[in-house]
Tab-separated table of C-alpha atoms in Angstrom:
chain	number	residue	atom	x	y	z
A	290	THR	CA	48.678	-25.022	-58.483
A	291	ALA	CA	49.084	-21.275	-58.837
A	292	GLU	CA	50.047	-21.130	-55.170
A	293	GLN	CA	52.846	-23.649	-55.725
A	294	GLU	CA	54.131	-21.603	-58.677
A	295	ASN	CA	54.332	-18.541	-56.401
A	296	VAL	CA	56.057	-20.534	-53.660
A	297	SER	CA	58.613	-21.842	-56.175
A	298	ARG	CA	59.514	-18.267	-57.131
A	299	ASP	CA	59.677	-17.194	-53.470
A	300	ILE	CA	61.951	-20.088	-52.530
A	301	ALA	CA	64.267	-19.312	-55.458
A	302	ARG	CA	64.568	-15.686	-54.297
A	303	GLN	CA	65.124	-16.651	-50.655
A	304	LEU	CA	67.830	-19.173	-51.503
A	305	GLN	CA	69.709	-16.873	-53.869
A	306	TYR	CA	69.650	-13.732	-51.749
A	307	ALA	CA	69.277	-14.846	-48.125
A	308	HIS	CA	71.010	-18.239	-47.850
A	309	TYR	CA	74.454	-18.371	-46.275
A	310	ARG	CA	76.019	-20.033	-49.343
A	311	SER	CA	75.032	-17.206	-51.748
A	312	LEU	CA	74.714	-19.823	-54.491
A	313	LYS	CA	73.212	-18.646	-57.765
A	314	ILE	CA	70.505	-20.877	-59.233
A	315	ASP	CA	72.060	-21.725	-62.590
A	316	GLY	CA	72.719	-24.693	-64.858
A	317	GLY	CA	74.968	-26.349	-62.274
A	318	VAL	CA	72.245	-26.172	-59.625
A	319	SER	CA	69.698	-27.376	-62.203
A	320	SER	CA	71.803	-30.484	-62.866
A	321	GLN	CA	72.087	-31.209	-59.143
A	322	VAL	CA	68.337	-30.705	-58.639
A	323	LEU	CA	67.590	-33.313	-61.310
A	324	ASP	CA	69.946	-35.830	-59.670
A	325	ASN	CA	68.500	-35.101	-56.198
A	326	TYR	CA	64.932	-35.436	-57.469
A	327	LEU	CA	65.530	-38.807	-59.139
A	328	LYS	CA	67.324	-40.012	-56.003
A	329	ALA	CA	64.364	-38.952	-53.840
A	330	LEU	CA	61.836	-40.665	-56.131
A	331	ASP	CA	63.692	-43.891	-56.914
A	332	PRO	CA	66.653	-44.178	-54.504
A	333	GLN	CA	67.260	-47.887	-55.155
A	334	ARG	CA	66.695	-47.621	-58.940
A	335	LEU	CA	63.932	-50.215	-58.925
A	336	TYR	CA	61.324	-48.563	-61.151
A	337	LEU	CA	62.828	-46.231	-63.752
A	338	THR	CA	64.811	-47.562	-66.724
A	339	SER	CA	67.876	-46.028	-68.326
A	340	ALA	CA	65.636	-44.929	-71.211
A	341	ASP	CA	63.370	-43.063	-68.771
A	342	VAL	CA	66.340	-41.345	-67.168
A	343	GLU	CA	67.779	-40.496	-70.576
A	344	SER	CA	64.503	-38.803	-71.512
A	345	PHE	CA	64.807	-36.589	-68.417
A	346	GLU	CA	68.205	-35.315	-69.605
A	347	ALA	CA	66.348	-32.718	-71.666
A	348	TYR	CA	65.666	-30.931	-68.357
A	349	ARG	CA	69.183	-31.179	-66.883
A	350	PHE	CA	70.197	-27.579	-67.554
A	351	ARG	CA	66.715	-26.063	-67.828
A	352	LEU	CA	65.263	-26.515	-64.338
A	353	ASP	CA	66.909	-23.352	-62.990
A	354	GLY	CA	64.885	-21.065	-65.240
A	355	ALA	CA	61.719	-23.085	-64.631
A	356	ILE	CA	62.098	-22.874	-60.847
A	357	LYS	CA	62.750	-19.129	-60.869
A	358	THR	CA	59.690	-18.460	-63.044
A	359	GLY	CA	57.435	-20.947	-61.227
A	360	GLN	CA	57.148	-23.453	-64.082
A	361	LEU	CA	56.549	-26.819	-62.434
A	362	ASP	CA	55.663	-28.928	-65.484
A	363	PRO	CA	59.057	-30.710	-65.561
A	364	ALA	CA	58.690	-31.830	-61.929
A	365	PHE	CA	55.190	-33.213	-62.421
A	366	LEU	CA	55.948	-34.855	-65.773
A	367	ILE	CA	58.946	-36.661	-64.254
A	368	TYR	CA	56.820	-37.710	-61.307
A	369	LYS	CA	54.049	-38.956	-63.573
A	370	THR	CA	56.529	-41.199	-65.409
A	371	TYR	CA	57.894	-42.476	-62.091
A	372	GLN	CA	54.390	-43.220	-60.780
A	373	GLN	CA	53.475	-45.110	-63.955
A	374	ARG	CA	56.654	-47.209	-63.738
A	375	LEU	CA	56.105	-47.950	-60.045
A	376	ASP	CA	52.543	-49.028	-60.794
A	377	ARG	CA	53.765	-51.258	-63.624
A	378	GLN	CA	56.398	-52.992	-61.477
A	379	LEU	CA	54.031	-53.588	-58.568
A	380	ASP	CA	51.505	-55.063	-60.990
A	381	PHE	CA	54.237	-57.434	-62.182
A	382	VAL	CA	55.116	-58.397	-58.602
A	383	LEU	CA	51.502	-59.071	-57.644
A	384	ARG	CA	50.947	-61.175	-60.776
A	385	LEU	CA	54.091	-63.122	-59.868
A	386	LEU	CA	52.749	-63.763	-56.378
A	387	ASP	CA	49.290	-64.685	-57.698
A	388	ALA	CA	50.950	-67.448	-59.728
A	389	GLY	CA	52.113	-69.018	-56.437
A	390	LEU	CA	55.517	-69.533	-54.841
A	391	GLU	CA	55.845	-72.970	-56.446
A	392	ARG	CA	56.465	-71.155	-59.749
A	393	LEU	CA	59.684	-69.636	-58.361
A	394	SER	CA	62.851	-71.614	-59.046
A	395	PHE	CA	65.480	-71.737	-56.332
A	396	GLU	CA	67.887	-73.899	-58.321
A	397	GLY	CA	71.246	-72.666	-59.531
A	398	HIS	CA	73.393	-69.786	-58.337
A	399	GLU	CA	71.972	-66.257	-58.277
A	400	THR	CA	73.116	-63.046	-56.621
A	401	LEU	CA	71.225	-59.898	-55.653
A	402	LEU	CA	72.748	-56.477	-55.012
A	403	ILE	CA	71.044	-55.205	-51.860
A	404	ASP	CA	72.077	-51.542	-52.099
A	405	ARG	CA	71.407	-50.329	-55.644
A	406	SER	CA	71.796	-46.588	-54.972
A	407	GLU	CA	74.964	-46.456	-57.097
A	408	ALA	CA	74.066	-49.260	-59.526
A	409	PRO	CA	73.409	-48.531	-63.225
A	410	TRP	CA	69.769	-47.964	-64.135
A	411	ALA	CA	68.104	-51.093	-65.509
A	412	LYS	CA	68.239	-51.299	-69.305
A	413	ASP	CA	64.543	-51.970	-69.858
A	414	GLU	CA	61.338	-53.417	-68.409
A	415	GLU	CA	62.592	-56.990	-68.889
A	416	ALA	CA	65.701	-56.256	-66.812
A	417	LEU	CA	63.551	-54.730	-64.062
A	418	ASN	CA	61.275	-57.767	-64.046
A	419	LEU	CA	64.295	-60.055	-63.628
A	420	LEU	CA	65.549	-57.880	-60.767
A	421	TRP	CA	62.162	-57.913	-59.043
A	422	GLU	CA	61.851	-61.683	-59.402
A	423	LYS	CA	65.169	-62.013	-57.544
A	424	ARG	CA	63.943	-59.605	-54.877
A	425	ILE	CA	60.833	-61.716	-54.345
A	426	LYS	CA	62.942	-64.885	-54.109
A	427	SER	CA	65.171	-63.191	-51.546
A	428	ALA	CA	62.135	-62.119	-49.483
A	429	VAL	CA	60.702	-65.654	-49.622
A	430	LEU	CA	63.991	-67.237	-48.538
A	431	SER	CA	64.398	-64.757	-45.677
A	432	GLN	CA	60.943	-65.583	-44.326
A	433	ARG	CA	61.420	-69.341	-44.792
A	434	LEU	CA	64.565	-69.062	-42.680
A	435	THR	CA	62.454	-67.626	-39.843
A	436	GLY	CA	60.227	-70.715	-39.986
A	437	LYS	CA	57.233	-69.229	-41.791
A	438	LYS	CA	55.121	-71.418	-44.050
A	439	ASP	CA	54.681	-70.541	-47.736
A	440	GLU	CA	51.026	-69.627	-47.235
A	441	GLU	CA	51.957	-67.060	-44.573
A	442	ILE	CA	54.772	-65.717	-46.741
A	443	LEU	CA	52.494	-65.291	-49.737
A	444	THR	CA	49.883	-63.446	-47.673
A	445	SER	CA	52.424	-61.078	-46.088
A	446	LEU	CA	54.146	-60.268	-49.393
A	447	LYS	CA	50.856	-59.597	-51.167
A	448	ARG	CA	49.780	-57.327	-48.325
A	449	ARG	CA	53.125	-55.488	-48.448
A	450	TYR	CA	53.004	-54.681	-52.168
A	451	GLU	CA	49.283	-53.961	-52.283
A	452	SER	CA	49.815	-51.486	-49.464
A	453	GLN	CA	52.736	-49.897	-51.320
A	454	ARG	CA	50.645	-49.524	-54.476
A	455	LYS	CA	47.781	-48.009	-52.495
A	456	ARG	CA	50.138	-45.425	-50.956
A	457	ALA	CA	51.464	-44.564	-54.419
A	458	TRP	CA	47.929	-43.980	-55.693
A	459	GLN	CA	47.252	-41.700	-52.736
A	460	ALA	CA	50.046	-39.261	-53.612
A	461	ARG	CA	48.914	-35.630	-53.659
A	462	SER	CA	50.122	-32.612	-55.580
A	463	GLU	CA	51.631	-31.172	-52.384
A	464	ASP	CA	53.688	-34.357	-51.834
A	465	VAL	CA	55.246	-34.015	-55.299
A	466	PHE	CA	55.902	-30.307	-54.821
A	467	GLN	CA	57.551	-30.804	-51.431
A	468	THR	CA	59.842	-33.524	-52.817
A	469	TYR	CA	60.822	-31.312	-55.768
A	470	MET	CA	61.465	-28.220	-53.654
A	471	ASN	CA	63.636	-30.235	-51.273
A	472	ALA	CA	65.618	-31.505	-54.262
A	473	LEU	CA	66.413	-27.805	-54.763
A	474	THR	CA	67.017	-26.800	-51.131
A	475	ASN	CA	69.309	-29.786	-50.554
A	476	THR	CA	71.692	-28.447	-53.206
A	477	TYR	CA	72.436	-25.681	-50.685
A	478	ASP	CA	72.844	-27.902	-47.630
A	479	PRO	CA	71.115	-30.939	-46.109
A	480	HIS	CA	69.448	-28.871	-43.356
A	481	THR	CA	67.616	-26.408	-45.615
A	482	GLN	CA	64.136	-27.801	-46.177
A	483	TYR	CA	60.757	-26.790	-47.538
A	484	PHE	CA	57.789	-27.738	-45.361
A	485	SER	CA	54.351	-28.272	-46.841
A	486	PRO	CA	51.526	-26.874	-44.677
A	487	ARG	CA	51.020	-30.307	-43.086
A	488	SER	CA	54.755	-30.804	-42.479
A	489	SER	CA	54.953	-27.328	-40.982
A	490	GLU	CA	52.126	-28.117	-38.581
A	491	ASN	CA	53.839	-31.356	-37.528
A	492	PHE	CA	57.113	-29.463	-37.025
A	493	ASN	CA	55.375	-27.007	-34.688
A	494	ILE	CA	53.824	-29.924	-32.778
A	495	ASN	CA	57.225	-31.583	-32.358
A	496	MET	CA	58.837	-28.324	-31.218
A	497	SER	CA	56.095	-27.416	-28.740
A	498	LEU	CA	55.519	-31.020	-27.572
A	499	SER	CA	51.807	-30.358	-27.595
A	500	LEU	CA	48.812	-30.505	-29.897
A	501	GLU	CA	45.057	-30.183	-29.717
A	502	GLY	CA	43.388	-33.509	-30.361
A	503	ILE	CA	42.482	-36.758	-28.604
A	504	GLY	CA	45.936	-38.117	-27.704
A	505	ALA	CA	46.087	-41.338	-29.709
A	506	VAL	CA	49.009	-42.655	-31.743
A	507	LEU	CA	47.675	-44.120	-34.996
A	508	GLN	CA	49.048	-46.178	-37.878
A	509	SER	CA	47.783	-47.526	-41.199
A	510	ASP	CA	46.660	-51.153	-41.126
A	511	ASN	CA	45.649	-52.169	-44.648
A	512	GLU	CA	42.396	-50.266	-45.314
A	513	PHE	CA	41.987	-49.286	-41.665
A	514	THR	CA	43.477	-46.727	-39.284
A	515	LYS	CA	44.554	-48.573	-36.149
A	516	VAL	CA	45.131	-47.208	-32.646
A	517	VAL	CA	48.688	-48.094	-31.580
A	518	ARG	CA	48.654	-46.534	-28.122
A	519	LEU	CA	47.058	-43.760	-26.092
A	520	VAL	CA	48.979	-40.784	-24.721
A	521	PRO	CA	48.827	-41.077	-20.897
A	522	ALA	CA	46.375	-38.597	-19.352
A	523	GLY	CA	45.219	-37.507	-22.820
A	524	PRO	CA	41.517	-37.097	-23.699
A	525	ALA	CA	41.193	-40.598	-25.224
A	526	ASP	CA	42.961	-42.163	-22.239
A	527	LYS	CA	40.684	-40.350	-19.778
A	528	ASN	CA	37.603	-41.240	-21.836
A	529	GLY	CA	38.389	-44.910	-21.232
A	530	ILE	CA	36.526	-46.361	-24.238
A	531	LEU	CA	39.037	-46.188	-27.118
A	532	GLN	CA	41.694	-48.900	-26.736
A	533	PRO	CA	44.930	-49.934	-28.498
A	534	ALA	CA	44.274	-52.129	-31.576
A	535	ASP	CA	40.819	-50.604	-32.104
A	536	ARG	CA	40.307	-49.723	-35.781
A	537	ILE	CA	38.824	-46.374	-36.812
A	538	ILE	CA	36.514	-46.544	-39.836
A	539	GLY	CA	34.663	-43.232	-39.545
A	540	VAL	CA	35.090	-39.701	-38.155
A	541	GLY	CA	32.353	-37.164	-37.379
A	542	GLN	CA	32.613	-33.576	-36.124
A	543	GLY	CA	30.584	-32.416	-33.153
A	544	GLU	CA	27.604	-34.164	-31.642
A	545	SER	CA	25.537	-34.536	-34.799
A	546	ALA	CA	27.539	-34.055	-38.044
A	547	GLU	CA	27.562	-36.972	-40.456
A	548	ILE	CA	30.286	-39.557	-39.834
A	549	VAL	CA	32.669	-39.716	-42.807
A	550	ASN	CA	33.876	-43.179	-43.826
A	551	VAL	CA	37.701	-43.082	-43.790
A	552	ASN	CA	38.476	-46.628	-44.947
A	553	GLY	CA	41.370	-46.529	-47.404
A	554	TRP	CA	42.271	-42.921	-46.559
A	555	ARG	CA	45.830	-41.737	-46.067
A	556	LEU	CA	46.813	-41.733	-42.395
A	557	GLU	CA	47.620	-38.002	-42.468
A	558	GLU	CA	44.145	-37.191	-43.750
A	559	VAL	CA	42.467	-39.238	-41.022
A	560	VAL	CA	44.646	-37.491	-38.427
A	561	ASP	CA	43.634	-34.086	-39.853
A	562	LEU	CA	39.959	-34.970	-39.303
A	563	ILE	CA	40.540	-36.148	-35.743
A	564	ARG	CA	42.629	-33.167	-34.649
A	565	GLY	CA	40.841	-29.944	-33.844
A	566	PRO	CA	40.402	-27.110	-31.333
A	567	LYS	CA	40.225	-28.067	-27.666
A	568	GLN	CA	36.820	-28.377	-26.024
A	569	THR	CA	35.250	-29.555	-29.304
A	570	VAL	CA	33.778	-33.013	-29.827
A	571	VAL	CA	34.912	-35.608	-32.342
A	572	ARG	CA	32.996	-38.855	-32.888
A	573	LEU	CA	34.824	-41.980	-33.992
A	574	GLU	CA	33.222	-45.068	-35.459
A	575	ILE	CA	35.432	-47.967	-34.448
A	576	ILE	CA	35.714	-51.723	-34.765
A	577	PRO	CA	36.750	-52.735	-31.217
A	578	ALA	CA	39.909	-54.831	-30.969
A	579	LYS	CA	37.960	-57.610	-29.250
A	580	SER	CA	35.256	-57.712	-31.906
A	581	SER	CA	34.979	-60.979	-33.822
A	582	ASP	CA	32.949	-59.375	-36.623
A	583	GLU	CA	34.063	-56.349	-38.658
A	584	ASN	CA	30.407	-55.302	-38.914
A	585	GLU	CA	30.244	-54.939	-35.136
A	586	THR	CA	31.037	-51.246	-34.649
A	587	ARG	CA	30.431	-48.605	-32.014
A	588	ILE	CA	30.559	-44.802	-31.793
A	589	VAL	CA	32.947	-43.111	-29.341
A	590	SER	CA	32.566	-39.395	-28.521
A	591	ILE	CA	35.724	-37.680	-27.245
A	592	VAL	CA	36.203	-34.044	-26.237
A	593	ARG	CA	39.440	-32.744	-27.732
A	594	ASP	CA	41.942	-31.044	-25.470
A	595	LYS	CA	45.579	-30.002	-25.336
A	596	VAL	CA	47.790	-33.092	-25.385
A	597	LYS	CA	51.312	-32.981	-23.996
A	598	LEU	CA	53.817	-35.305	-25.654
A	599	GLU	CA	55.805	-36.070	-22.519
A	600	ASP	CA	57.673	-39.026	-24.012
A	601	GLN	CA	59.573	-36.593	-26.283
A	602	SER	CA	60.541	-34.165	-23.506
A	603	ALA	CA	63.613	-34.050	-21.278
A	604	GLN	CA	63.527	-36.855	-18.691
A	605	SER	CA	65.577	-37.641	-15.591
A	606	ASP	CA	66.873	-40.755	-13.832
A	607	VAL	CA	69.009	-41.547	-10.823
A	608	ILE	CA	71.804	-44.135	-10.982
A	609	ARG	CA	73.269	-45.483	-7.735
A	610	LEU	CA	76.880	-46.673	-7.817
A	611	GLN	CA	78.826	-48.501	-5.134
A	612	ARG	CA	82.497	-47.471	-4.797
A	613	GLY	CA	84.133	-49.203	-1.852
A	614	ALA	CA	82.098	-48.429	1.213
A	615	HIS	CA	80.402	-45.419	-0.330
A	616	THR	CA	77.239	-45.288	-2.447
A	617	TYR	CA	77.012	-42.438	-4.937
A	618	SER	CA	73.848	-41.089	-6.541
A	619	LEU	CA	74.209	-39.736	-10.065
A	620	GLY	CA	71.423	-37.786	-11.715
A	621	VAL	CA	70.968	-38.339	-15.443
A	622	ILE	CA	69.025	-35.947	-17.671
A	623	HIS	CA	68.175	-37.209	-21.168
A	624	ILE	CA	67.527	-34.415	-23.689
A	625	PRO	CA	66.253	-35.851	-27.021
A	626	THR	CA	65.868	-32.474	-28.769
A	627	PHE	CA	65.951	-28.720	-28.145
A	628	TYR	CA	62.248	-27.903	-28.215
A	629	ALA	CA	60.279	-24.719	-27.573
A	630	ASP	CA	56.675	-23.657	-27.981
A	631	PHE	CA	57.403	-20.690	-30.269
A	632	ARG	CA	53.794	-19.541	-30.516
A	633	ALA	CA	53.305	-19.502	-26.744
A	634	LEU	CA	56.636	-17.713	-26.229
A	635	GLN	CA	55.719	-15.054	-28.796
A	636	ALA	CA	52.368	-14.601	-27.039
A	637	GLY	CA	54.196	-13.968	-23.754
A	638	ASP	CA	52.901	-17.111	-22.055
A	639	GLU	CA	54.922	-17.529	-18.833
A	640	ASP	CA	54.115	-21.257	-18.816
A	641	ALA	CA	55.426	-21.799	-22.360
A	642	ARG	CA	57.108	-25.185	-22.726
A	643	SER	CA	60.857	-25.238	-23.450
A	644	THR	CA	63.897	-27.472	-22.981
A	645	THR	CA	65.612	-24.981	-20.661
A	646	GLN	CA	62.626	-24.628	-18.325
A	647	ASP	CA	62.028	-28.392	-18.209
A	648	VAL	CA	65.705	-29.150	-17.487
A	649	LEU	CA	65.821	-26.452	-14.795
A	650	GLN	CA	62.906	-28.156	-13.034
A	651	LEU	CA	64.522	-31.595	-13.393
A	652	ILE	CA	67.774	-30.260	-11.886
A	653	GLU	CA	65.898	-28.844	-8.894
A	654	ASN	CA	64.164	-32.190	-8.349
A	655	LEU	CA	67.478	-34.087	-8.561
A	656	LYS	CA	69.195	-31.678	-6.154
A	657	GLN	CA	66.426	-32.324	-3.637
A	658	GLN	CA	67.268	-36.033	-3.908
A	659	GLY	CA	70.851	-35.221	-2.898
A	660	ILE	CA	72.717	-36.314	-6.041
A	661	ASP	CA	76.526	-36.428	-5.957
A	662	GLY	CA	76.956	-35.661	-9.667
A	663	LEU	CA	75.021	-34.964	-12.845
A	664	ILE	CA	75.169	-36.458	-16.351
A	665	VAL	CA	73.567	-34.572	-19.242
A	666	ASP	CA	72.857	-37.058	-22.037
A	667	LEU	CA	72.758	-35.414	-25.465
A	668	ARG	CA	73.366	-38.600	-27.454
A	669	ASN	CA	71.022	-38.927	-30.453
A	670	ASN	CA	69.865	-35.337	-29.910
A	671	GLY	CA	68.838	-34.129	-33.358
A	672	GLY	CA	69.120	-30.410	-32.560
A	673	GLY	CA	66.227	-27.984	-32.709
A	674	ALA	CA	65.875	-24.427	-31.404
A	675	LEU	CA	69.268	-22.685	-31.185
A	676	GLN	CA	68.027	-20.364	-28.445
A	677	GLU	CA	67.217	-23.379	-26.269
A	678	ALA	CA	70.723	-24.808	-26.730
A	679	ILE	CA	72.063	-21.428	-25.590
A	680	GLY	CA	69.618	-21.243	-22.675
A	681	LEU	CA	70.495	-24.768	-21.568
A	682	THR	CA	74.216	-23.954	-21.599
A	683	GLY	CA	73.432	-20.925	-19.474
A	684	LEU	CA	72.164	-23.176	-16.679
A	685	PHE	CA	75.756	-24.310	-16.084
A	686	ILE	CA	77.888	-21.185	-16.715
A	687	GLU	CA	77.879	-17.794	-15.006
A	688	ARG	CA	78.046	-15.730	-18.198
A	689	GLY	CA	79.867	-15.504	-21.516
A	690	PRO	CA	79.618	-16.391	-25.200
A	691	THR	CA	78.110	-19.724	-26.178
A	692	VAL	CA	78.081	-19.730	-29.997
A	693	GLN	CA	78.984	-17.536	-32.974
A	694	VAL	CA	76.812	-17.346	-36.091
A	695	ARG	CA	78.159	-16.000	-39.375
A	696	THR	CA	75.410	-14.613	-41.604
A	697	ALA	CA	75.075	-14.513	-45.401
A	698	ASP	CA	76.496	-10.947	-45.504
A	699	ASP	CA	79.625	-12.191	-43.638
A	700	ARG	CA	78.787	-10.564	-40.315
A	701	VAL	CA	79.377	-12.489	-37.093
A	702	ARG	CA	76.865	-12.419	-34.281
A	703	VAL	CA	77.892	-13.661	-30.854
A	704	TYR	CA	75.176	-15.228	-28.715
A	705	ASP	CA	75.917	-15.271	-25.014
A	706	ASP	CA	74.388	-16.173	-21.689
A	707	PRO	CA	73.292	-12.914	-20.066
A	708	ASP	CA	72.003	-14.595	-16.895
A	709	SER	CA	74.627	-14.895	-14.133
A	710	SER	CA	72.660	-17.499	-12.148
A	711	ILE	CA	73.787	-21.138	-12.263
A	712	ALA	CA	71.363	-24.013	-11.732
A	713	TYR	CA	73.976	-26.612	-10.847
A	714	THR	CA	77.600	-26.310	-9.678
A	715	GLY	CA	78.473	-29.914	-8.761
A	716	PRO	CA	80.417	-32.528	-10.757
A	717	LEU	CA	79.089	-32.637	-14.322
A	718	ALA	CA	79.581	-34.918	-17.314
A	719	VAL	CA	78.100	-34.411	-20.791
A	720	LEU	CA	77.514	-37.304	-23.182
């Protein structure tokens, strides 16, 4: 789209003139972008042939100019070839399965390379077919070893590859563009990423730990969208009608708008329909989990509201340890990420959600329980808002520098804790 062409030019300018690495987008970057893009599309080298990859070599040292001028044809032409090859291979697999497992020979000695990320590209379609036949045999053997019958295995494998083909057909222009732009940004470093509008919205939800919707975790289940669980105290949970394992087949806005059939839709698109401003109504047509007939449906009306994702926030525990005659109580605070509701903070909301404020409250609660020591568990913490990492550190030190950041123009900025108050002064361990 014209918008994507403009974004491509903007990203090129930002990376060249504002990124810390000050890396010029040239032929060397172009070559790396091509390699990154092919790796993102076909990481296990299961669909493209060496001839396909050879045909892409014409772009190896030309993508830099295309990116800077917003020409996206190379990206979409490469993707189109990939999508055609994926479709071809999945057709082969499904035809193989339709012929029945009895057609597969398990005699003789065969080997299969599990990780093909560094393997040579397959020579041609025949070589790919041979590879995929081995992959199917491997999948069959694995399931037989778990005690499954051939009929069950055949059904599960067909469902797996039909679902994969359906997802491939549902690819959108924005998906291709995001993959291509990240092939570029990852040449600078693995943490520089382009977010599509939908990805950006999900990022903001994850950082603020809140969204406006019904509070249901959903997943794709063949043609249906299935309810996995309900967020405690969320609108759907309070409504009491929608239940885990219910399948959503239609979504309507307000009290009277037509219900749109969403069978076969991408999960993200169904979620977009269900989310919406708080205090508005969404109507869901569902097949109840207990229904014995897929034609037995019902309509559920739910008033959207703000949903807090508490399971992703900082949490606390108390561990009691016996040492000789003495029992010690240790408080544990688990911090999975450094989150902050940026929009609420910018709006001056005093109740804005943040890691530092949540941990401060947890510390106060633990102190009231008379803990003898505190453990802050940062294992598996993926990072997040730098300011929250600084603020959290400030809860345990009187004042002083916490981190230095060197900018693209080689200046160093020191971030410190300006607040002299300390939330906790007892024995402390950090994991």
